[in-house]
């Protein structure tokens, strides 16, 4: 399946776009998405490895399925405050 | 009270929102733009958020703080966009009948905000360079 | 900055005194007049001080806090005389490069002020009675 | 010797005066002053037993002498803040 992923901060700037579309191998989980992004964009791989992902604006686990997700986002290590 | 804003933070208005006759202790924390970090000079900061999720995570923080401590007021305000030197990027206000709860809740809120809320800081250094800050000590696992 | 005042405390002015470009964290604590204590209703509070000694003890507290933590600003203001419900009797502001020092110094300052500084509170209850408060847990020995 | 002692809060109100003059037996120490006040004003004795004393606006120990004191104060348990 194909997943649209929202990007922020370094990821957004490095790829020059607010979101990317990524093909994910089955089972289409957050973990599979993490691997797919790291392979497709090696310049982001080390950051993506220590990122979280959000499904519909909630933090998700690597084993969570993407099938029912309306909005998926890559949450690079945060630095607000 | 949860707010993301591109305006200058006005602490007295946030405090006024949290005050009540039930409060015996009011705590305000401001995170401000520091000029020097490890000897390197900052020119200004810029903050970017995943806004819908940042709001919902801040709302969860407030709810969790109200569950854990006896609070009669709680506000979390984060500024987005450019923040000049000496101005606040974040304000947290906690009002409680007793001071120990106010200190504990205030410190927990800012520490947990910095772990969980999807907001990123871009340091603009005085030498003209800039970089997004992505701390090394990020959990790497799901935050419960 | 140390102050005893009979005027209403204005936190934003005290914060402004403590802000600087060295600060990354600013903490304000307000002790406010609570309406209910253990179910009993307060009408207002009145504070009396041994003023010369209260000022010198507060000055010592500021100096000790600056020795113990890396602070770039520190203010202790206590109001005397009548304090209505919901208004502040004491304000403490601490500015520091990092937030952990600000929280630790702020909490230490208010806790230690309540042990050492010769100021007394008279509770005026809503039933018309009043009494001076002299806590049972006072040290009873010299505070070093 | 005779010592003038500043009073505050309950002590000031109970005795109706800002200061009292107390005769202290030798050695004229803070501890002797504490005993003398408690004996002279039994209605204050329990409070005075758990009070501190200040000499020239500094907390003093029971063994500290009063001879050179310019200003002595009875510091009932404090309740500021």
GROMACS .gro file of C-alpha atoms in nm:
model
  450
    1UNK     CA    1   0.000   0.000   0.000
    2UNK     CA    2   0.099   0.363  -0.035
    3UNK     CA    3   0.110   0.593   0.266
    4UNK     CA    4   0.128   0.973   0.276
    5UNK     CA    5   0.355   1.089   0.558
    6UNK     CA    6   0.366   1.442   0.698
    7UNK     CA    7   0.715   1.582   0.751
    8UNK     CA    8   0.852   1.849   0.984
    9UNK     CA    9   1.176   2.025   1.073
   10UNK     CA   10   1.490   1.860   0.929
   11UNK     CA   11   1.291   1.599   0.734
   12UNK     CA   12   1.071   1.863   0.571
   13UNK     CA   13   1.368   2.081   0.487
   14UNK     CA   14   1.596   1.802   0.366
   15UNK     CA   15   1.334   1.665   0.128
   16UNK     CA   16   1.192   2.006   0.041
   17UNK     CA   17   0.831   1.900   0.093
   18UNK     CA   18   0.565   1.887   0.365
   19UNK     CA   19   0.474   1.529   0.289
   20UNK     CA   20   0.597   1.224   0.100
   21UNK     CA   21   0.421   0.923  -0.044
   22UNK     CA   22   0.586   0.595   0.048
   23UNK     CA   23   0.519   0.239  -0.069
   24UNK     CA   24   0.508   0.004   0.228
   25UNK     CA   25   0.549  -0.374   0.208
   26UNK     CA   26   0.296  -0.591   0.384
   27UNK     CA   27   0.225  -0.607   0.670
   28UNK     CA   28   0.177  -0.231   0.646
   29UNK     CA   29   0.280  -0.134   0.996
   30UNK     CA   30   0.453   0.170   1.146
   31UNK     CA   31   0.769  -0.040   1.170
   32UNK     CA   32   0.757  -0.124   0.800
   33UNK     CA   33   0.706   0.244   0.720
   34UNK     CA   34   1.010   0.339   0.928
   35UNK     CA   35   1.225   0.090   0.735
   36UNK     CA   36   1.085   0.205   0.400
   37UNK     CA   37   1.159   0.573   0.469
   38UNK     CA   38   1.511   0.497   0.592
   39UNK     CA   39   1.582   0.292   0.276
   40UNK     CA   40   1.431   0.542   0.035
   41UNK     CA   41   1.599   0.846   0.199
   42UNK     CA   42   1.934   0.731   0.341
   43UNK     CA   43   2.024   1.093   0.426
   44UNK     CA   44   1.749   1.078   0.691
   45UNK     CA   45   1.799   0.719   0.804
   46UNK     CA   46   1.970   0.787   1.138
   47UNK     CA   47   1.711   1.050   1.234
   48UNK     CA   48   1.420   0.833   1.124
   49UNK     CA   49   1.552   0.543   1.329
   50UNK     CA   50   1.514   0.750   1.644
   51UNK     CA   51   1.185   0.911   1.542
   52UNK     CA   52   0.834   0.831   1.653
   53UNK     CA   53   0.538   0.807   1.418
   54UNK     CA   54   0.187   0.937   1.473
   55UNK     CA   55  -0.136   0.797   1.335
   56UNK     CA   56  -0.419   1.049   1.332
   57UNK     CA   57  -0.223   1.275   1.565
   58UNK     CA   58  -0.153   1.007   1.828
   59UNK     CA   59   0.180   0.839   1.891
   60UNK     CA   60   0.184   0.487   1.745
   61UNK     CA   61   0.386   0.172   1.811
   62UNK     CA   62   0.596  -0.003   1.546
   63UNK     CA   63   0.349  -0.292   1.542
   64UNK     CA   64   0.045  -0.070   1.483
   65UNK     CA   65  -0.121  -0.120   1.141
   66UNK     CA   66  -0.142   0.165   0.890
   67UNK     CA   67  -0.453   0.033   0.712
   68UNK     CA   68  -0.705   0.257   0.888
   69UNK     CA   69  -0.485   0.563   0.922
   70UNK     CA   70  -0.620   0.891   0.786
   71UNK     CA   71  -0.309   1.094   0.865
   72UNK     CA   72   0.041   0.962   0.929
   73UNK     CA   73   0.328   1.182   1.050
   74UNK     CA   74   0.697   1.134   1.112
   75UNK     CA   75   0.783   1.288   1.451
   76UNK     CA   76   1.158   1.353   1.457
   77UNK     CA   77   1.302   1.393   1.808
   78UNK     CA   78   1.123   1.699   1.944
   79UNK     CA   79   1.286   2.013   2.083
   80UNK     CA   80   1.004   2.244   2.187
   81UNK     CA   81   0.984   2.421   2.520
   82UNK     CA   82  -0.606   2.633   2.888
   83UNK     CA   83  -0.398   2.529   2.590
   84UNK     CA   84  -0.268   2.769   2.326
   85UNK     CA   85  -0.032   2.778   2.030
   86UNK     CA   86   0.038   3.135   1.929
   87UNK     CA   87   0.262   3.337   1.702
   88UNK     CA   88   0.222   3.644   1.927
   89UNK     CA   89   0.443   3.747   2.217
   90UNK     CA   90   0.348   3.555   2.532
   91UNK     CA   91   0.187   3.773   2.801
   92UNK     CA   92   0.231   3.590   3.132
   93UNK     CA   93   0.005   3.817   3.337
   94UNK     CA   94  -0.296   3.727   3.120
   95UNK     CA   95  -0.228   3.356   3.159
   96UNK     CA   96  -0.186   3.394   3.536
   97UNK     CA   97  -0.515   3.585   3.555
   98UNK     CA   98  -0.690   3.294   3.379
   99UNK     CA   99  -0.557   3.049   3.639
  100UNK     CA  100  -0.619   3.253   3.955
  101UNK     CA  101  -0.909   3.168   4.182
  102UNK     CA  102  -0.991   3.192   4.550
  103UNK     CA  103  -0.912   2.819   4.579
  104UNK     CA  104  -0.546   2.885   4.491
  105UNK     CA  105  -0.286   2.921   4.762
  106UNK     CA  106   0.007   2.883   4.523
  107UNK     CA  107   0.057   2.993   4.164
  108UNK     CA  108   0.360   2.889   3.965
  109UNK     CA  109   0.466   3.037   3.631
  110UNK     CA  110   0.746   2.886   3.426
  111UNK     CA  111   0.882   3.066   3.121
  112UNK     CA  112   1.127   2.910   2.879
  113UNK     CA  113   1.316   3.202   2.727
  114UNK     CA  114   1.559   3.243   2.439
  115UNK     CA  115   1.909   3.234   2.583
  116UNK     CA  116   2.189   3.424   2.411
  117UNK     CA  117   2.468   3.172   2.471
  118UNK     CA  118   2.461   2.791   2.462
  119UNK     CA  119   2.791   2.623   2.541
  120UNK     CA  120   2.971   2.942   2.443
  121UNK     CA  121   2.796   2.971   2.106
  122UNK     CA  122   2.585   3.280   2.042
  123UNK     CA  123   2.223   3.256   1.934
  124UNK     CA  124   2.062   3.523   1.720
  125UNK     CA  125   1.701   3.404   1.751
  126UNK     CA  126   1.495   3.084   1.758
  127UNK     CA  127   1.221   2.962   1.531
  128UNK     CA  128   0.963   2.702   1.635
  129UNK     CA  129   0.759   2.475   1.408
  130UNK     CA  130   0.479   2.246   1.525
  131UNK     CA  131   0.261   1.966   1.401
  132UNK     CA  132  -0.014   2.191   1.524
  133UNK     CA  133  -0.316   1.961   1.555
  134UNK     CA  134  -0.113   1.699   1.738
  135UNK     CA  135   0.076   1.953   1.950
  136UNK     CA  136  -0.258   2.091   2.072
  137UNK     CA  137  -0.394   1.747   2.150
  138UNK     CA  138  -0.074   1.639   2.329
  139UNK     CA  139  -0.077   1.960   2.537
  140UNK     CA  140  -0.443   1.894   2.622
  141UNK     CA  141  -0.346   1.543   2.737
  142UNK     CA  142  -0.065   1.689   2.950
  143UNK     CA  143  -0.306   1.926   3.122
  144UNK     CA  144  -0.553   1.643   3.186
  145UNK     CA  145  -0.281   1.416   3.322
  146UNK     CA  146  -0.146   1.691   3.550
  147UNK     CA  147  -0.496   1.755   3.685
  148UNK     CA  148  -0.533   1.380   3.756
  149UNK     CA  149  -0.198   1.356   3.933
  150UNK     CA  150  -0.213   1.674   4.141
  151UNK     CA  151  -0.483   1.881   4.303
  152UNK     CA  152  -0.490   2.181   4.068
  153UNK     CA  153  -0.737   2.465   4.045
  154UNK     CA  154  -0.581   2.614   3.732
  155UNK     CA  155  -0.348   2.498   3.455
  156UNK     CA  156  -0.233   2.664   3.133
  157UNK     CA  157   0.022   2.568   2.869
  158UNK     CA  158   0.107   2.820   2.598
  159UNK     CA  159   0.372   2.768   2.328
  160UNK     CA  160   0.485   3.030   2.081
  161UNK     CA  161   0.555   2.934   1.720
  162UNK     CA  162   0.760   3.109   1.452
  163UNK     CA  163   1.041   3.346   1.539
  164UNK     CA  164   1.124   3.414   1.906
  165UNK     CA  165   1.376   3.694   1.971
  166UNK     CA  166   1.643   3.682   2.245
  167UNK     CA  167   1.505   3.721   2.596
  168UNK     CA  168   1.144   3.644   2.498
  169UNK     CA  169   0.947   3.339   2.604
  170UNK     CA  170   0.887   3.040   2.379
  171UNK     CA  171   0.674   2.858   2.635
  172UNK     CA  172   0.472   2.951   2.943
  173UNK     CA  173   0.328   2.709   3.195
  174UNK     CA  174   0.104   2.824   3.478
  175UNK     CA  175  -0.021   2.598   3.754
  176UNK     CA  176  -0.245   2.705   4.042
  177UNK     CA  177  -0.300   2.479   4.338
  178UNK     CA  178  -0.424   2.500   4.696
  179UNK     CA  179  -0.073   2.406   4.817
  180UNK     CA  180   0.271   2.490   4.687
  181UNK     CA  181   0.427   2.145   4.669
  182UNK     CA  182   0.170   2.039   4.407
  183UNK     CA  183   0.232   2.356   4.207
  184UNK     CA  184   0.609   2.299   4.192
  185UNK     CA  185   0.577   1.927   4.115
  186UNK     CA  186   0.312   1.976   3.846
  187UNK     CA  187   0.494   2.269   3.686
  188UNK     CA  188   0.823   2.084   3.659
  189UNK     CA  189   0.653   1.767   3.533
  190UNK     CA  190   0.461   1.966   3.269
  191UNK     CA  191   0.765   2.136   3.119
  192UNK     CA  192   0.977   1.819   3.131
  193UNK     CA  193   0.703   1.610   2.970
  194UNK     CA  194   0.619   1.877   2.713
  195UNK     CA  195   0.982   1.865   2.602
  196UNK     CA  196   0.957   1.486   2.556
  197UNK     CA  197   0.617   1.449   2.395
  198UNK     CA  198   0.482   1.758   2.222
  199UNK     CA  199   0.563   1.768   1.848
  200UNK     CA  200   0.730   2.108   1.832
  201UNK     CA  201   1.079   2.165   1.691
  202UNK     CA  202   1.328   2.442   1.753
  203UNK     CA  203   1.552   2.588   1.483
  204UNK     CA  204   1.856   2.764   1.627
  205UNK     CA  205   1.964   3.065   1.425
  206UNK     CA  206   2.322   3.126   1.532
  207UNK     CA  207   2.483   3.469   1.539
  208UNK     CA  208   2.733   3.351   1.274
  209UNK     CA  209   2.446   3.327   1.024
  210UNK     CA  210   2.409   2.949   1.020
  211UNK     CA  211   2.103   2.768   1.144
  212UNK     CA  212   2.003   2.414   1.237
  213UNK     CA  213   1.705   2.218   1.359
  214UNK     CA  214   1.755   2.070   1.704
  215UNK     CA  215   1.678   1.698   1.740
  216UNK     CA  216   1.802   1.583   2.081
  217UNK     CA  217   2.001   1.260   2.098
  218UNK     CA  218   1.823   1.147   2.412
  219UNK     CA  219   1.484   1.111   2.247
  220UNK     CA  220   1.308   0.803   2.376
  221UNK     CA  221   1.297   0.612   2.045
  222UNK     CA  222   1.006   0.415   2.184
  223UNK     CA  223   0.643   0.502   2.220
  224UNK     CA  224   0.570   0.751   2.496
  225UNK     CA  225   0.286   0.609   2.704
  226UNK     CA  226   1.607   4.227   4.458
  227UNK     CA  227   1.444   4.225   4.800
  228UNK     CA  228   1.128   4.416   4.887
  229UNK     CA  229   0.873   4.449   5.165
  230UNK     CA  230   0.568   4.638   5.044
  231UNK     CA  231   0.217   4.728   5.150
  232UNK     CA  232   0.111   4.764   4.785
  233UNK     CA  233  -0.038   4.498   4.561
  234UNK     CA  234   0.234   4.277   4.416
  235UNK     CA  235   0.284   4.320   4.040
  236UNK     CA  236   0.454   4.004   3.914
  237UNK     CA  237   0.526   4.134   3.563
  238UNK     CA  238   0.746   4.413   3.703
  239UNK     CA  239   0.944   4.168   3.916
  240UNK     CA  240   0.986   3.932   3.620
  241UNK     CA  241   1.108   4.221   3.405
  242UNK     CA  242   1.375   4.298   3.667
  243UNK     CA  243   1.501   3.941   3.653
  244UNK     CA  244   1.500   3.886   3.276
  245UNK     CA  245   1.823   3.892   3.079
  246UNK     CA  246   1.962   3.732   2.768
  247UNK     CA  247   2.150   3.486   2.992
  248UNK     CA  248   1.821   3.339   3.115
  249UNK     CA  249   1.678   3.027   2.955
  250UNK     CA  250   1.429   2.968   3.235
  251UNK     CA  251   1.229   3.206   3.451
  252UNK     CA  252   1.023   3.084   3.743
  253UNK     CA  253   0.765   3.288   3.932
  254UNK     CA  254   0.604   3.162   4.251
  255UNK     CA  255   0.311   3.347   4.406
  256UNK     CA  256   0.170   3.263   4.747
  257UNK     CA  257  -0.193   3.375   4.733
  258UNK     CA  258  -0.472   3.414   4.988
  259UNK     CA  259  -0.683   3.099   4.976
  260UNK     CA  260  -1.053   3.116   5.064
  261UNK     CA  261  -1.077   2.780   5.244
  262UNK     CA  262  -0.832   2.609   5.478
  263UNK     CA  263  -0.944   2.268   5.604
  264UNK     CA  264  -1.303   2.365   5.533
  265UNK     CA  265  -1.283   2.694   5.723
  266UNK     CA  266  -1.344   3.017   5.529
  267UNK     CA  267  -1.094   3.302   5.532
  268UNK     CA  268  -1.203   3.662   5.488
  269UNK     CA  269  -0.857   3.814   5.444
  270UNK     CA  270  -0.502   3.789   5.580
  271UNK     CA  271  -0.284   4.042   5.754
  272UNK     CA  272   0.094   4.019   5.766
  273UNK     CA  273   0.327   4.176   6.020
  274UNK     CA  274   0.707   4.174   5.999
  275UNK     CA  275   1.011   4.253   6.205
  276UNK     CA  276   1.100   4.461   5.906
  277UNK     CA  277   1.473   4.525   5.943
  278UNK     CA  278   1.541   4.159   6.017
  279UNK     CA  279   1.298   4.032   5.752
  280UNK     CA  280   1.484   4.238   5.492
  281UNK     CA  281   1.822   4.113   5.605
  282UNK     CA  282   1.705   3.748   5.618
  283UNK     CA  283   1.559   3.779   5.268
  284UNK     CA  284   1.888   3.929   5.149
  285UNK     CA  285   2.071   3.630   5.300
  286UNK     CA  286   1.831   3.392   5.124
  287UNK     CA  287   1.899   3.555   4.788
  288UNK     CA  288   2.275   3.538   4.847
  289UNK     CA  289   2.257   3.173   4.953
  290UNK     CA  290   2.044   3.081   4.650
  291UNK     CA  291   2.294   3.253   4.419
  292UNK     CA  292   2.577   3.054   4.584
  293UNK     CA  293   2.395   2.722   4.551
  294UNK     CA  294   2.256   2.759   4.199
  295UNK     CA  295   2.364   2.933   3.880
  296UNK     CA  296   2.117   3.222   3.874
  297UNK     CA  297   2.109   3.530   3.654
  298UNK     CA  298   1.821   3.692   3.841
  299UNK     CA  299   1.654   3.655   4.181
  300UNK     CA  300   1.380   3.856   4.352
  301UNK     CA  301   1.187   3.809   4.676
  302UNK     CA  302   0.893   4.039   4.748
  303UNK     CA  303   0.664   4.008   5.051
  304UNK     CA  304   0.351   4.210   5.107
  305UNK     CA  305   0.265   4.339   5.456
  306UNK     CA  306  -0.065   4.453   5.605
  307UNK     CA  307  -0.397   4.336   5.469
  308UNK     CA  308  -0.404   4.094   5.173
  309UNK     CA  309  -0.750   4.027   5.019
  310UNK     CA  310  -0.861   3.687   4.890
  311UNK     CA  311  -0.695   3.582   4.567
  312UNK     CA  312  -0.411   3.834   4.593
  313UNK     CA  313  -0.045   3.748   4.646
  314UNK     CA  314   0.130   3.779   4.981
  315UNK     CA  315   0.467   3.673   4.844
  316UNK     CA  316   0.636   3.660   4.504
  317UNK     CA  317   0.960   3.484   4.423
  318UNK     CA  318   1.124   3.509   4.083
  319UNK     CA  319   1.429   3.314   3.979
  320UNK     CA  320   1.598   3.334   3.639
  321UNK     CA  321   1.860   3.081   3.538
  322UNK     CA  322   2.030   2.953   3.224
  323UNK     CA  323   1.865   2.611   3.282
  324UNK     CA  324   1.526   2.512   3.419
  325UNK     CA  325   1.630   2.258   3.681
  326UNK     CA  326   1.816   2.530   3.876
  327UNK     CA  327   1.518   2.763   3.850
  328UNK     CA  328   1.276   2.506   3.994
  329UNK     CA  329   1.515   2.394   4.268
  330UNK     CA  330   1.609   2.749   4.373
  331UNK     CA  331   1.247   2.870   4.363
  332UNK     CA  332   1.119   2.589   4.581
  333UNK     CA  333   1.411   2.621   4.823
  334UNK     CA  334   1.356   2.997   4.852
  335UNK     CA  335   0.987   2.977   4.942
  336UNK     CA  336   1.038   2.683   5.179
  337UNK     CA  337   1.326   2.854   5.355
  338UNK     CA  338   1.152   3.191   5.366
  339UNK     CA  339   0.868   3.022   5.551
  340UNK     CA  340   1.113   2.884   5.808
  341UNK     CA  341   1.343   3.179   5.862
  342UNK     CA  342   1.200   3.517   5.771
  343UNK     CA  343   1.036   3.696   6.067
  344UNK     CA  344   0.693   3.761   5.917
  345UNK     CA  345   0.367   3.655   6.078
  346UNK     CA  346   0.026   3.590   5.930
  347UNK     CA  347  -0.300   3.679   6.102
  348UNK     CA  348  -0.595   3.483   5.966
  349UNK     CA  349  -0.919   3.680   5.963
  350UNK     CA  350  -1.190   3.416   5.938
  351UNK     CA  351  -1.523   3.474   5.768
  352UNK     CA  352  -1.698   3.420   6.105
  353UNK     CA  353  -1.539   3.743   6.233
  354UNK     CA  354  -1.273   3.585   6.455
  355UNK     CA  355  -0.901   3.619   6.391
  356UNK     CA  356  -0.580   3.457   6.509
  357UNK     CA  357  -0.208   3.479   6.459
  358UNK     CA  358  -0.060   3.169   6.300
  359UNK     CA  359   0.241   3.017   6.479
  360UNK     CA  360   0.313   2.676   6.324
  361UNK     CA  361   0.383   2.386   6.556
  362UNK     CA  362   0.664   2.257   6.340
  363UNK     CA  363   0.887   2.560   6.390
  364UNK     CA  364   1.247   2.447   6.431
  365UNK     CA  365   1.292   2.564   6.792
  366UNK     CA  366   1.666   2.569   6.735
  367UNK     CA  367   1.890   2.818   6.565
  368UNK     CA  368   1.857   2.816   6.188
  369UNK     CA  369   2.209   2.814   6.045
  370UNK     CA  370   2.079   4.320   8.387
  371UNK     CA  371   1.768   4.453   8.216
  372UNK     CA  372   1.695   4.373   7.852
  373UNK     CA  373   1.445   4.539   7.621
  374UNK     CA  374   1.280   4.280   7.396
  375UNK     CA  375   1.083   4.358   7.080
  376UNK     CA  376   0.755   4.170   7.046
  377UNK     CA  377   0.546   4.070   6.744
  378UNK     CA  378   0.222   3.895   6.655
  379UNK     CA  379   0.062   3.702   6.944
  380UNK     CA  380   0.322   3.820   7.196
  381UNK     CA  381   0.272   4.186   7.103
  382UNK     CA  382  -0.106   4.153   7.111
  383UNK     CA  383  -0.127   3.946   7.430
  384UNK     CA  384   0.089   4.191   7.623
  385UNK     CA  385  -0.048   4.498   7.445
  386UNK     CA  386   0.295   4.644   7.379
  387UNK     CA  387   0.568   4.647   7.113
  388UNK     CA  388   0.842   4.577   7.363
  389UNK     CA  389   0.896   4.467   7.720
  390UNK     CA  390   1.178   4.520   7.967
  391UNK     CA  391   1.290   4.203   8.140
  392UNK     CA  392   1.536   4.147   8.426
  393UNK     CA  393   1.771   3.861   8.339
  394UNK     CA  394   1.979   3.670   8.593
  395UNK     CA  395   2.348   3.620   8.526
  396UNK     CA  396   2.483   3.484   8.302
  397UNK     CA  397   2.271   3.708   8.082
  398UNK     CA  398   2.227   3.479   7.786
  399UNK     CA  399   1.949   3.424   7.535
  400UNK     CA  400   1.858   3.106   7.725
  401UNK     CA  401   1.823   3.297   8.054
  402UNK     CA  402   1.606   3.555   7.876
  403UNK     CA  403   1.380   3.280   7.742
  404UNK     CA  404   1.331   3.141   8.093
  405UNK     CA  405   1.270   3.486   8.239
  406UNK     CA  406   1.001   3.574   7.985
  407UNK     CA  407   0.825   3.238   8.027
  408UNK     CA  408   0.822   3.285   8.405
  409UNK     CA  409   0.711   3.647   8.398
  410UNK     CA  410   0.437   3.584   8.133
  411UNK     CA  411   0.305   3.231   8.183
  412UNK     CA  412   0.032   3.294   7.923
  413UNK     CA  413   0.312   3.305   7.663
  414UNK     CA  414   0.535   3.033   7.805
  415UNK     CA  415   0.454   2.754   7.559
  416UNK     CA  416   0.498   2.987   7.260
  417UNK     CA  417   0.820   3.136   7.398
  418UNK     CA  418   0.962   2.789   7.455
  419UNK     CA  419   0.942   2.723   7.082
  420UNK     CA  420   1.049   3.072   6.976
  421UNK     CA  421   1.383   3.191   6.851
  422UNK     CA  422   1.552   3.510   6.965
  423UNK     CA  423   1.738   3.762   6.755
  424UNK     CA  424   2.025   3.984   6.861
  425UNK     CA  425   2.069   4.287   6.640
  426UNK     CA  426   1.843   4.130   6.377
  427UNK     CA  427   2.033   3.799   6.359
  428UNK     CA  428   1.915   3.467   6.498
  429UNK     CA  429   2.099   3.386   6.823
  430UNK     CA  430   2.171   3.064   7.014
  431UNK     CA  431   2.058   3.008   7.373
  432UNK     CA  432   2.422   3.029   7.489
  433UNK     CA  433   2.486   3.365   7.319
  434UNK     CA  434   2.546   3.653   7.564
  435UNK     CA  435   2.318   3.955   7.576
  436UNK     CA  436   2.578   4.196   7.710
  437UNK     CA  437   2.665   4.362   7.379
  438UNK     CA  438   2.319   4.345   7.224
  439UNK     CA  439   2.173   4.670   7.093
  440UNK     CA  440   1.839   4.521   6.991
  441UNK     CA  441   1.685   4.196   7.112
  442UNK     CA  442   1.369   4.045   6.961
  443UNK     CA  443   1.148   3.749   7.041
  444UNK     CA  444   1.076   3.564   6.715
  445UNK     CA  445   0.764   3.351   6.766
  446UNK     CA  446   0.724   3.068   6.514
  447UNK     CA  447   0.697   3.248   6.181
  448UNK     CA  448   0.415   3.212   5.929
  449UNK     CA  449   0.502   3.440   5.637
  450UNK     CA  450   0.491   3.337   5.276
   0.00000   0.00000   0.00000
